[in-house]
mmCIF file of C-alpha atoms in Angstrom:
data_model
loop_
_atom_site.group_PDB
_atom_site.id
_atom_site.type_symbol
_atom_site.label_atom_id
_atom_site.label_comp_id
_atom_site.label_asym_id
_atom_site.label_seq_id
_atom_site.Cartn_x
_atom_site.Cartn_y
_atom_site.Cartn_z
ATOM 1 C CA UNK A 1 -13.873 -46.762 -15.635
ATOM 2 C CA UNK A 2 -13.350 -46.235 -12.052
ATOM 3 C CA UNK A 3 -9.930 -44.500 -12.555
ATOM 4 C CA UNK A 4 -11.325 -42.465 -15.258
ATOM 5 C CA UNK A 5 -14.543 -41.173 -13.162
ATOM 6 C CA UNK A 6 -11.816 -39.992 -10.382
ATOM 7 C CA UNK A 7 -9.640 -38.106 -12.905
ATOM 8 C CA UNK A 8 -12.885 -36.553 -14.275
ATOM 9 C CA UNK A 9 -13.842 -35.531 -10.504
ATOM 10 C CA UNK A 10 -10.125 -34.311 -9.483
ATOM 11 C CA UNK A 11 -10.311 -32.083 -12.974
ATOM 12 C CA UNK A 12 -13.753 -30.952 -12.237
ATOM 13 C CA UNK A 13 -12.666 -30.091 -8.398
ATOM 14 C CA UNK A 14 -9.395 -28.358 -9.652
ATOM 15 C CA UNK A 15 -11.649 -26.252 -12.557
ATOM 16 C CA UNK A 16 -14.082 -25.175 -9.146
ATOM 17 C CA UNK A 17 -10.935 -24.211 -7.602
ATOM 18 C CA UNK A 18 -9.639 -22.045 -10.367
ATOM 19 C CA UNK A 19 -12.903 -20.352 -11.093
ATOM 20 C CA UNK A 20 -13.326 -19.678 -7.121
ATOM 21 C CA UNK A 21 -9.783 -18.280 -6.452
ATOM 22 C CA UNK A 22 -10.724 -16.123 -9.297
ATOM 23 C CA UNK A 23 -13.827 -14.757 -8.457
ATOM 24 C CA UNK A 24 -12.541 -13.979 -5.075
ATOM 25 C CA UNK A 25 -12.597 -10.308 -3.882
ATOM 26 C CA UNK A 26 -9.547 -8.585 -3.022
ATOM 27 C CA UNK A 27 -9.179 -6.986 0.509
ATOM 28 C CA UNK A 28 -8.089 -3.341 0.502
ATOM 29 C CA UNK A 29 -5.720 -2.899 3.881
ATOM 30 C CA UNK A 30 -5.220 0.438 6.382
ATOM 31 C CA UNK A 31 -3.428 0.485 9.286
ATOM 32 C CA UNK A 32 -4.088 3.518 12.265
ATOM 33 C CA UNK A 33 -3.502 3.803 15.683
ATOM 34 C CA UNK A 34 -5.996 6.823 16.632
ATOM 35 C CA UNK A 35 -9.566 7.345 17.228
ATOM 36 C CA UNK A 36 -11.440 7.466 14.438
ATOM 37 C CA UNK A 37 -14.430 9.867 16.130
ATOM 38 C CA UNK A 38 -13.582 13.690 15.191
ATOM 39 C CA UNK A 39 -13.763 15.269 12.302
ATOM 40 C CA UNK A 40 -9.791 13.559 10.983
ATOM 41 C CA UNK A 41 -8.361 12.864 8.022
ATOM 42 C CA UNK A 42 -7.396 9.301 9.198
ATOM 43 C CA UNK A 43 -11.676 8.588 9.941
ATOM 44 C CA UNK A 44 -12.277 10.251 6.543
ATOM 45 C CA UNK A 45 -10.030 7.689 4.501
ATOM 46 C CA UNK A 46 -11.620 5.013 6.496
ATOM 47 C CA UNK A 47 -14.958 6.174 5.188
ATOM 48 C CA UNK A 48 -14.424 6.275 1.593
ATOM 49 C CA UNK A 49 -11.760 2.802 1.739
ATOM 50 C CA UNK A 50 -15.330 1.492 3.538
ATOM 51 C CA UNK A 51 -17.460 2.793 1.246
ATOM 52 C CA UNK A 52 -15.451 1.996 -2.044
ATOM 53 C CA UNK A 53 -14.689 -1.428 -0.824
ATOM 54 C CA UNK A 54 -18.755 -1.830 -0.552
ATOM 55 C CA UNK A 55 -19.743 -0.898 -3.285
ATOM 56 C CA UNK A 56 -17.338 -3.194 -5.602
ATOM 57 C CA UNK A 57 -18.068 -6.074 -3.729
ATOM 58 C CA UNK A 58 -13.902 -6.089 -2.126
ATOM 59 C CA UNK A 59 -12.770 -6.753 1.755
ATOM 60 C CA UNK A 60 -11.609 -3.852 3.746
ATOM 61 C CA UNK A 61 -9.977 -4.039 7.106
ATOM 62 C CA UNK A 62 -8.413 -1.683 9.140
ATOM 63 C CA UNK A 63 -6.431 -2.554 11.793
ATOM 64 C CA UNK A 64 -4.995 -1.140 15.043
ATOM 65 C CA UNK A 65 -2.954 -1.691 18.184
ATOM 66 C CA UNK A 66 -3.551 -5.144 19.864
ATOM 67 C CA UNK A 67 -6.369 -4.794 22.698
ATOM 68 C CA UNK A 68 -4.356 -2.968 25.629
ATOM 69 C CA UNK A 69 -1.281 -2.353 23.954
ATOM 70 C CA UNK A 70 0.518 1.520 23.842
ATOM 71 C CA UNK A 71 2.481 0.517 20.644
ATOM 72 C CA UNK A 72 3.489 -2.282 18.490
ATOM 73 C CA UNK A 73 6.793 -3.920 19.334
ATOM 74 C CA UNK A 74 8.877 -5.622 16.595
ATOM 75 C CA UNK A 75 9.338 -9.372 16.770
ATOM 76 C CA UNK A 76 12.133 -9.146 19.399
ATOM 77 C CA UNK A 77 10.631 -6.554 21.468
ATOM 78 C CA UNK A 78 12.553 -3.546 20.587
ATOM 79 C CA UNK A 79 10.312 -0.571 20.332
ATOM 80 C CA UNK A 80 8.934 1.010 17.178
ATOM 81 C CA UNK A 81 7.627 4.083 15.833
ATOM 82 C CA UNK A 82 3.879 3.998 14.640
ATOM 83 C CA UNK A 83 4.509 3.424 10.929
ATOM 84 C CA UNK A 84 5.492 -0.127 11.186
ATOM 85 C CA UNK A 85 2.198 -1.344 11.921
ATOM 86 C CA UNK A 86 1.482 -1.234 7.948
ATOM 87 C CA UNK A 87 3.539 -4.004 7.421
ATOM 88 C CA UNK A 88 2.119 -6.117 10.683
ATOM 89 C CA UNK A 89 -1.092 -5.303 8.938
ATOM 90 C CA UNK A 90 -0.461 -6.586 5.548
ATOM 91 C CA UNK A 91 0.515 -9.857 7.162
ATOM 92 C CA UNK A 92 -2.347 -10.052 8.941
ATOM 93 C CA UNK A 93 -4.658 -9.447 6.269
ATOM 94 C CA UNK A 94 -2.796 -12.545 3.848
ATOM 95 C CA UNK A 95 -4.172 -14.917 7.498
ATOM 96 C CA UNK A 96 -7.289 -13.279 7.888
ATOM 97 C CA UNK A 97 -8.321 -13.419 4.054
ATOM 98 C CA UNK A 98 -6.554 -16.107 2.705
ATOM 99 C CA UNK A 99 -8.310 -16.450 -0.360
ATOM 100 C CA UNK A 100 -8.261 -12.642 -1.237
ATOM 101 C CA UNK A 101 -7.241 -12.891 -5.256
ATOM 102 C CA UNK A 102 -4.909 -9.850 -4.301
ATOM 103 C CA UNK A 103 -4.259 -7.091 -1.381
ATOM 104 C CA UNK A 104 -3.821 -3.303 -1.505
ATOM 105 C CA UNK A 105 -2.073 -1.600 1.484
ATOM 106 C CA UNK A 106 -3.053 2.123 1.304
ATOM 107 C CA UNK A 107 -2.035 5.030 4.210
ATOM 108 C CA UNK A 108 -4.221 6.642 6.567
ATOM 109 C CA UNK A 109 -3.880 9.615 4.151
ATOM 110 C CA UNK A 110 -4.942 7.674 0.744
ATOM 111 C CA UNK A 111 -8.153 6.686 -1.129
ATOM 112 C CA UNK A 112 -9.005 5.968 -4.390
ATOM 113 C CA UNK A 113 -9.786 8.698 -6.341
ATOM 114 C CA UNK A 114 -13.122 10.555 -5.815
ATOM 115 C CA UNK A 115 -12.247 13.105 -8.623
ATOM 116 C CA UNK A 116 -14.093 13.705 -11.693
ATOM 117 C CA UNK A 117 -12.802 13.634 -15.176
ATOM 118 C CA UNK A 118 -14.244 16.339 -17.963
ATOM 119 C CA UNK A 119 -16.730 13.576 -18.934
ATOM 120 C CA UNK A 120 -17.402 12.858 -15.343
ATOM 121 C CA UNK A 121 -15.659 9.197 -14.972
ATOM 122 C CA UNK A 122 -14.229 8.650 -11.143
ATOM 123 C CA UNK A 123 -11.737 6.029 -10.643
ATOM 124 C CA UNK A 124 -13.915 5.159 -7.364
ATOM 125 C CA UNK A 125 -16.618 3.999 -9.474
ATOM 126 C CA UNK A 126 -14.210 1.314 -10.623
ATOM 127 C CA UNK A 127 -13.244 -2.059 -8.920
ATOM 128 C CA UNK A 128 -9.805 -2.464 -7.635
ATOM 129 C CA UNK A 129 -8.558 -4.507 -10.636
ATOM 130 C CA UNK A 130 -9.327 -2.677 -13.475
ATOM 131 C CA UNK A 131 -7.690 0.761 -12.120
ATOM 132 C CA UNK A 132 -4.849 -1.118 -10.963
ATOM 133 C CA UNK A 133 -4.796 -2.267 -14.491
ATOM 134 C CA UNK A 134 -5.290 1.113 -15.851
ATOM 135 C CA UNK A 135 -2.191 2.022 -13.816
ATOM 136 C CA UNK A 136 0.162 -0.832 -14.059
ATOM 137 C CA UNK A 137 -1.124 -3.316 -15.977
ATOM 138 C CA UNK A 138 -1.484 -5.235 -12.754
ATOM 139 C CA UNK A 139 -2.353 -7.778 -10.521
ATOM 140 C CA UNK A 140 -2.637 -9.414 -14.389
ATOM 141 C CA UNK A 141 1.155 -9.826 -14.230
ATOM 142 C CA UNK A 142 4.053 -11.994 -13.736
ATOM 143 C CA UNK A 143 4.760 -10.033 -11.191
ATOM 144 C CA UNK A 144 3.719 -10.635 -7.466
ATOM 145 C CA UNK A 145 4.150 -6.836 -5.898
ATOM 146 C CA UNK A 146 3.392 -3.496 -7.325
ATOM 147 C CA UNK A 147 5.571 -0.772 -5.753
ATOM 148 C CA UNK A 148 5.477 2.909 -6.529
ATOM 149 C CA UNK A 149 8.274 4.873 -7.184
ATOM 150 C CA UNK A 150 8.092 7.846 -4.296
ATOM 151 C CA UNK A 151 8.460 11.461 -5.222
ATOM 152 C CA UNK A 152 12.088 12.096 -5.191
ATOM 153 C CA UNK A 153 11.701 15.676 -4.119
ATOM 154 C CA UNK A 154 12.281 14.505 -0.663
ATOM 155 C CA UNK A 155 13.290 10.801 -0.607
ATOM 156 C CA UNK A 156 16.432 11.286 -2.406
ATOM 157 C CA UNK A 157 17.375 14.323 0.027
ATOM 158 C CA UNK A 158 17.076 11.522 2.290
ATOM 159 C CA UNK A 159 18.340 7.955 0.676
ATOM 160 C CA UNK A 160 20.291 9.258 -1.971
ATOM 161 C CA UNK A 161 21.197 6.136 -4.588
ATOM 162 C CA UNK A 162 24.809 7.082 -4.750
ATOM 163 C CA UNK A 163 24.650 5.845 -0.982
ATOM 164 C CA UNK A 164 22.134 3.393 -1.186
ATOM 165 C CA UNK A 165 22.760 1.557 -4.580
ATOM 166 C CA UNK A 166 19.367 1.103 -4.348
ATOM 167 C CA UNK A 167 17.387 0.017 -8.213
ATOM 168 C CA UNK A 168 14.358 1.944 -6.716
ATOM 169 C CA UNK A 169 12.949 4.616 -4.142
ATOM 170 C CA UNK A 170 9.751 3.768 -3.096
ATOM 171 C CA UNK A 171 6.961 5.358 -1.490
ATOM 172 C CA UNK A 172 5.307 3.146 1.152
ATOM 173 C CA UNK A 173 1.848 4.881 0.889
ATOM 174 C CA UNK A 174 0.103 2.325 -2.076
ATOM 175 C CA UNK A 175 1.253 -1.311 -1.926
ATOM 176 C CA UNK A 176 -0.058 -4.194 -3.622
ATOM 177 C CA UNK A 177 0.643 -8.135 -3.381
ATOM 178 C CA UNK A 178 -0.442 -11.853 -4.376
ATOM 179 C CA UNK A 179 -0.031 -15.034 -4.294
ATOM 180 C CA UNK A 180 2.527 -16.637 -2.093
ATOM 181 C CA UNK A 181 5.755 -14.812 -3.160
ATOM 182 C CA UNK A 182 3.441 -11.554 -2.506
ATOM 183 C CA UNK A 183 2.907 -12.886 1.601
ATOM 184 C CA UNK A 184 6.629 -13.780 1.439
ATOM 185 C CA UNK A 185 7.392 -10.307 0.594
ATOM 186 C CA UNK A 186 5.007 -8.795 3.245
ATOM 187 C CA UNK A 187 6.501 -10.945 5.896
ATOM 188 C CA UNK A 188 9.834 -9.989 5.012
ATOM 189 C CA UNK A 189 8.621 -6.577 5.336
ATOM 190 C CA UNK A 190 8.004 -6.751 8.734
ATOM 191 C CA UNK A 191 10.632 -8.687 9.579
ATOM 192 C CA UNK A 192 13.417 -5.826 8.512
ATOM 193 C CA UNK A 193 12.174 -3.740 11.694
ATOM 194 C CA UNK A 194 14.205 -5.944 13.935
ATOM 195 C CA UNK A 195 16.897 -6.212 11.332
ATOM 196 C CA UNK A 196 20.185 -4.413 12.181
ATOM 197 C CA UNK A 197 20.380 -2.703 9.056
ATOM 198 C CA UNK A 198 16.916 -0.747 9.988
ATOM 199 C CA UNK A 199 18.005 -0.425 13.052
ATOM 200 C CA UNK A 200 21.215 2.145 11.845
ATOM 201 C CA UNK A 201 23.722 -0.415 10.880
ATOM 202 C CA UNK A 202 23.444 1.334 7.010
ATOM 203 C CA UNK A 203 24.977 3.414 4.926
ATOM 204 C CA UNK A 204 22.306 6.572 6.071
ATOM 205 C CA UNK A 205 23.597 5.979 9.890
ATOM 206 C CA UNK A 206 20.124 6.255 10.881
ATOM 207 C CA UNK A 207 17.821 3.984 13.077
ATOM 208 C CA UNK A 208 14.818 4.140 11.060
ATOM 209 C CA UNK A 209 12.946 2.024 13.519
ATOM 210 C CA UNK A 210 11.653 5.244 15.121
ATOM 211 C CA UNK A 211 13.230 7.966 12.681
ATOM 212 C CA UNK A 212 10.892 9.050 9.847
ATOM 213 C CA UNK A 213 10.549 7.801 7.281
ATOM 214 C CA UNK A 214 10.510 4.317 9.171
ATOM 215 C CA UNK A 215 8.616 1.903 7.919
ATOM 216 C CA UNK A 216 9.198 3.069 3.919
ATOM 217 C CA UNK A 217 12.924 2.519 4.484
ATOM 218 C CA UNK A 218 11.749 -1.053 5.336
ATOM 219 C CA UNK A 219 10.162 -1.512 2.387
ATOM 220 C CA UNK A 220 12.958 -0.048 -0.072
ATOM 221 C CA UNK A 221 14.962 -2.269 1.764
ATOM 222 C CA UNK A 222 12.868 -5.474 0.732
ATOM 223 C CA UNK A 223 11.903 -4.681 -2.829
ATOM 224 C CA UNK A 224 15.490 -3.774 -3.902
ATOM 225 C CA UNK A 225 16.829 -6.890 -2.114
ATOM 226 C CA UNK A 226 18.470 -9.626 -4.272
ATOM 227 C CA UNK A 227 15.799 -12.435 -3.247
ATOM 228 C CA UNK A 228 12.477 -9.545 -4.356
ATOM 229 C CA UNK A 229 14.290 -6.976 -6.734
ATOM 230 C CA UNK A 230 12.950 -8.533 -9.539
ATOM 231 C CA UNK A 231 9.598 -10.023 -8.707
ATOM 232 C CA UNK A 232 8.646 -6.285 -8.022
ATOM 233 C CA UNK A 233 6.206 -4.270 -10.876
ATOM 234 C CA UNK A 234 7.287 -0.553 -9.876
ATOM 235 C CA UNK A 235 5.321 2.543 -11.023
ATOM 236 C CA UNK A 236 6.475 4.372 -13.246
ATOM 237 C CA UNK A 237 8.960 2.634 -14.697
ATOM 238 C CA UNK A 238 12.827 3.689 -13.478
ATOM 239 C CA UNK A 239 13.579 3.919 -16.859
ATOM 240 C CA UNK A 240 10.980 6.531 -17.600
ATOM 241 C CA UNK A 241 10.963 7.775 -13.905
ATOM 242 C CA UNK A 242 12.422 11.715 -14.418
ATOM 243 C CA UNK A 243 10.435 12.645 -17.705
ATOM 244 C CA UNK A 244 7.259 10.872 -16.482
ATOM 245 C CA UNK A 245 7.210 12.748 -13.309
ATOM 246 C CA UNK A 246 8.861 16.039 -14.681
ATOM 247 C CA UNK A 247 4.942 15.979 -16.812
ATOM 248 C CA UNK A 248 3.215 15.762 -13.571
ATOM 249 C CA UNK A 249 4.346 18.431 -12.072
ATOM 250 C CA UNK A 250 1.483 20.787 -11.126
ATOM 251 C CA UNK A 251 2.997 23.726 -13.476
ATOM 252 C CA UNK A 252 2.496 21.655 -16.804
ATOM 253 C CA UNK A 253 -0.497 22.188 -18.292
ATOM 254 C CA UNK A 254 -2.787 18.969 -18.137
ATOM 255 C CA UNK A 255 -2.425 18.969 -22.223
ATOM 256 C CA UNK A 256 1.397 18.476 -21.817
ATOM 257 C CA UNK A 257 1.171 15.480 -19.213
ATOM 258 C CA UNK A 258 0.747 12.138 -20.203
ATOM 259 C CA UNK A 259 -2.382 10.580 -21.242
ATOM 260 C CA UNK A 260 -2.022 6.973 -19.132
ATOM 261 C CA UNK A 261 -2.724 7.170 -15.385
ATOM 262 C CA UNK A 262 0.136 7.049 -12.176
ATOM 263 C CA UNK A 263 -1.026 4.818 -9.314
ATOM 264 C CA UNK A 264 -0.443 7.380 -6.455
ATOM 265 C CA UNK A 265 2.323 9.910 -4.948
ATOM 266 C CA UNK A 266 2.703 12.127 -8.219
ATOM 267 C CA UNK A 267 1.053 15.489 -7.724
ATOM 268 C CA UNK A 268 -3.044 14.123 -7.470
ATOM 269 C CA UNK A 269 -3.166 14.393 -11.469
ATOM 270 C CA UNK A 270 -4.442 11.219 -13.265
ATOM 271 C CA UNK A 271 -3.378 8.882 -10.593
ATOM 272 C CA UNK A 272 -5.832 6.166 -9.673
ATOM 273 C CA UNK A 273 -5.427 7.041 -5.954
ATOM 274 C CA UNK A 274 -5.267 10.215 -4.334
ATOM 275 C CA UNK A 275 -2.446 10.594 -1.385
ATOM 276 C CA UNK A 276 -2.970 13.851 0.281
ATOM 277 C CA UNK A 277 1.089 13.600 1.683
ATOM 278 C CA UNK A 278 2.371 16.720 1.535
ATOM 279 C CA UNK A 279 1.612 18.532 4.124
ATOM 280 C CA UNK A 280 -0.728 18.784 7.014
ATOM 281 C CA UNK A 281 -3.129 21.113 5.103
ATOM 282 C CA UNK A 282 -3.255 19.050 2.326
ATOM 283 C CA UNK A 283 -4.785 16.335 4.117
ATOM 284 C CA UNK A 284 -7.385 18.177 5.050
ATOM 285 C CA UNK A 285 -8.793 17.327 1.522
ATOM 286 C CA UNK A 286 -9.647 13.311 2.610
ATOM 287 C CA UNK A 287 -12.090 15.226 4.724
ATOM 288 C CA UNK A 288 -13.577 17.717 2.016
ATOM 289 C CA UNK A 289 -13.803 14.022 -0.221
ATOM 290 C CA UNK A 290 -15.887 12.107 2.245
ATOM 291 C CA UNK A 291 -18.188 15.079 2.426
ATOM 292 C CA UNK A 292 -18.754 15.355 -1.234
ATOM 293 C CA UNK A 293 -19.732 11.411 -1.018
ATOM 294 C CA UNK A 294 -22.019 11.761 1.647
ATOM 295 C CA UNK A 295 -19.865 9.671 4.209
ATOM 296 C CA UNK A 296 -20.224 10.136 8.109
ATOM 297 C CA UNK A 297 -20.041 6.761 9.335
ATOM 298 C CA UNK A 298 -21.295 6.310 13.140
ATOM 299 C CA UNK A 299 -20.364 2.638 13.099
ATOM 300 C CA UNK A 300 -16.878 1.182 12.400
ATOM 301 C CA UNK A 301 -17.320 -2.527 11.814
ATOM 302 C CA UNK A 302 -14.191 -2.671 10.233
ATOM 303 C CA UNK A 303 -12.066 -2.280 12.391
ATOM 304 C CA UNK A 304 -9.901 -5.079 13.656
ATOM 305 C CA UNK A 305 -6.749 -5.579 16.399
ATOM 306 C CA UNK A 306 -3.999 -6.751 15.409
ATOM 307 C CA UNK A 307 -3.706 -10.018 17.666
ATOM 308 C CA UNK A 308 -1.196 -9.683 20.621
ATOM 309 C CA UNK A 309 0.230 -13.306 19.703
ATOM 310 C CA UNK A 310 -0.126 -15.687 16.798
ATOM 311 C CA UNK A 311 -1.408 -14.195 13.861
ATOM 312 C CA UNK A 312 1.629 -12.166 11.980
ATOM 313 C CA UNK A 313 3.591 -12.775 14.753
ATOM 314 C CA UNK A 314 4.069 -16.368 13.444
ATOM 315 C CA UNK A 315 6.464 -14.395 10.650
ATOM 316 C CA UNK A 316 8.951 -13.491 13.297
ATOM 317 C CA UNK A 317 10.152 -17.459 13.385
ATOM 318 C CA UNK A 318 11.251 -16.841 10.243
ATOM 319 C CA UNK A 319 13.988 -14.451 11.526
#
């Protein structure tokens, strides 16, 4: 009897485990250097990540520079350009909300949707899983990352595949992970910033440590690596990639495109998160978004510093 009342517990424990881990929120993730006071795009997306985040019950953090550092360094102390931080931050965010059911990493020039639909449906007035789900059929998937496939108006110009032999091109701008393979892949992220290969030993010849697009050549470098390449969900499909985005385009009429959402980077129509990328007026519309919602935060409790040691530093031993 004994034995059997401690198998009963252990199941009972393990079932208040299961139901916990799913219940947990996820933690939506930004990463920016500047002030947020001023009338910026960058404080803007802050507001309406915030603001989303509270009203579906998620975690939000956005982080910045370590207390009285200039930059962040990569794990041997070679300098980097600003970008990089987003993968330091998704690291951090797996250690400081470890029991997040799943992550989304979005740019300082990203929310989730604030448009309205002809019946008047916003994809902000959904939680994080079920437009994810909407999008990709994700995090309710085999798969541990969701990737999206990056415009390839001007990433191909840059990383062509005929050079790269690369499966995908990827946008770094909307990233999503769980589970342990999902922090494995975010460490490895920001791990390839002290890598030679990101450094210019490629077949680009460029040092994307501090050359643009930096960080997203990280990434592309990661998901279409042997040990990731296929635990990756990618958006759209390759397969589909050049007629789904040829119906995006902003000169097909809406009743020509596609019916099922994109997740981001596709010209703003039915994607489940808005990336104003394109140029510096465009992302002037964050701005004109956290207006129409009201937003004008004075306080930013969100905000968090990367830590100057420990923390996602502890992913450089892994070198």
């Amino acid at each position: 009897m004994g034995s059997l009342l401690r198998a009963m517990i252990v199941a009972v424990a393990a079932a208040s485990e299961l139901k916990s881990a799913a219940a947990a929120p996820p933690t939506v993730v930004m990463y920016e250097t500047r002030r947020l006071d001023g009338d910026t795009y960058w404080r803007a997306s802050y507001e309406l990540a915030a603001s989303y985040a509270s009203r579906h019950g998620h975690n939000f953090v956005l982080y910045t520079l370590p207390e009285g550092a200039a930059r962040l360094d990569a794990c041997d102390g070679a300098r980097l350009g600003p970008y990089w931080g987003k993968a330091a931050a998704a690291v951090q965010a797996c250690i400081d909300f470890p029991d997040s059911s799943f992550f989304l990493l979005l740019d300082s020039d990203a929310a989730v949707s604030t448009t309205q639909t002809k019946t008047g449906d916003r994809w902000s007035d959904r939680p994080l899983e079920q437009i994810l789900t909407a999008a990709a059929g994700w995090p309710n998937s085999d798969k541990d990352i969701l990737v999206n496939q990056a415009d390839r108006t001007y990433w191909l110009r840059r990383a062509p595949q005929n050079i790269t032999r690369w499966r995908y091109l990827l946008n770094s701008g909307t990233l999503a992970w769980k589970g342990i393979k999902g922090r494995a892949f975010v460490e490895a992220f920001w791990r390839t910033a002290s890598s030679e290969e990101a450094r210019g030993r490629n077949s680009l010849g460029i040092d994307f440590t501090r050359a643009w697009p930096q960080d997203q050549y990280g990434l592309n470098m990661v998901a279409n690596s042997r040990e990731f390449m296929d635990d990756v969900a990618v958006v759209p499909m390759p397969t589909r990639y050049t007629a789904d985005y040829a119906t995006y385009k902003s000169s097909i009429a809406r009743k020509y495109r596609p019916p099922w959402p994109c997740l981001s980077g596709l010209p703003r129509h039915f994607c489940v998160i808005d990336h104003y990328c394109q140029h510096a007026k465009h992302k002037l519309g964050l701005i004109d978004a956290a207006r129409r919602e009201g937003l004008n935060s004075s306080a930013f409790r969100h905000v968090r510093a990367l830590p100057s040691r420990g923390g996602f530093w502890g992913a450089c031993d892994r070198l």
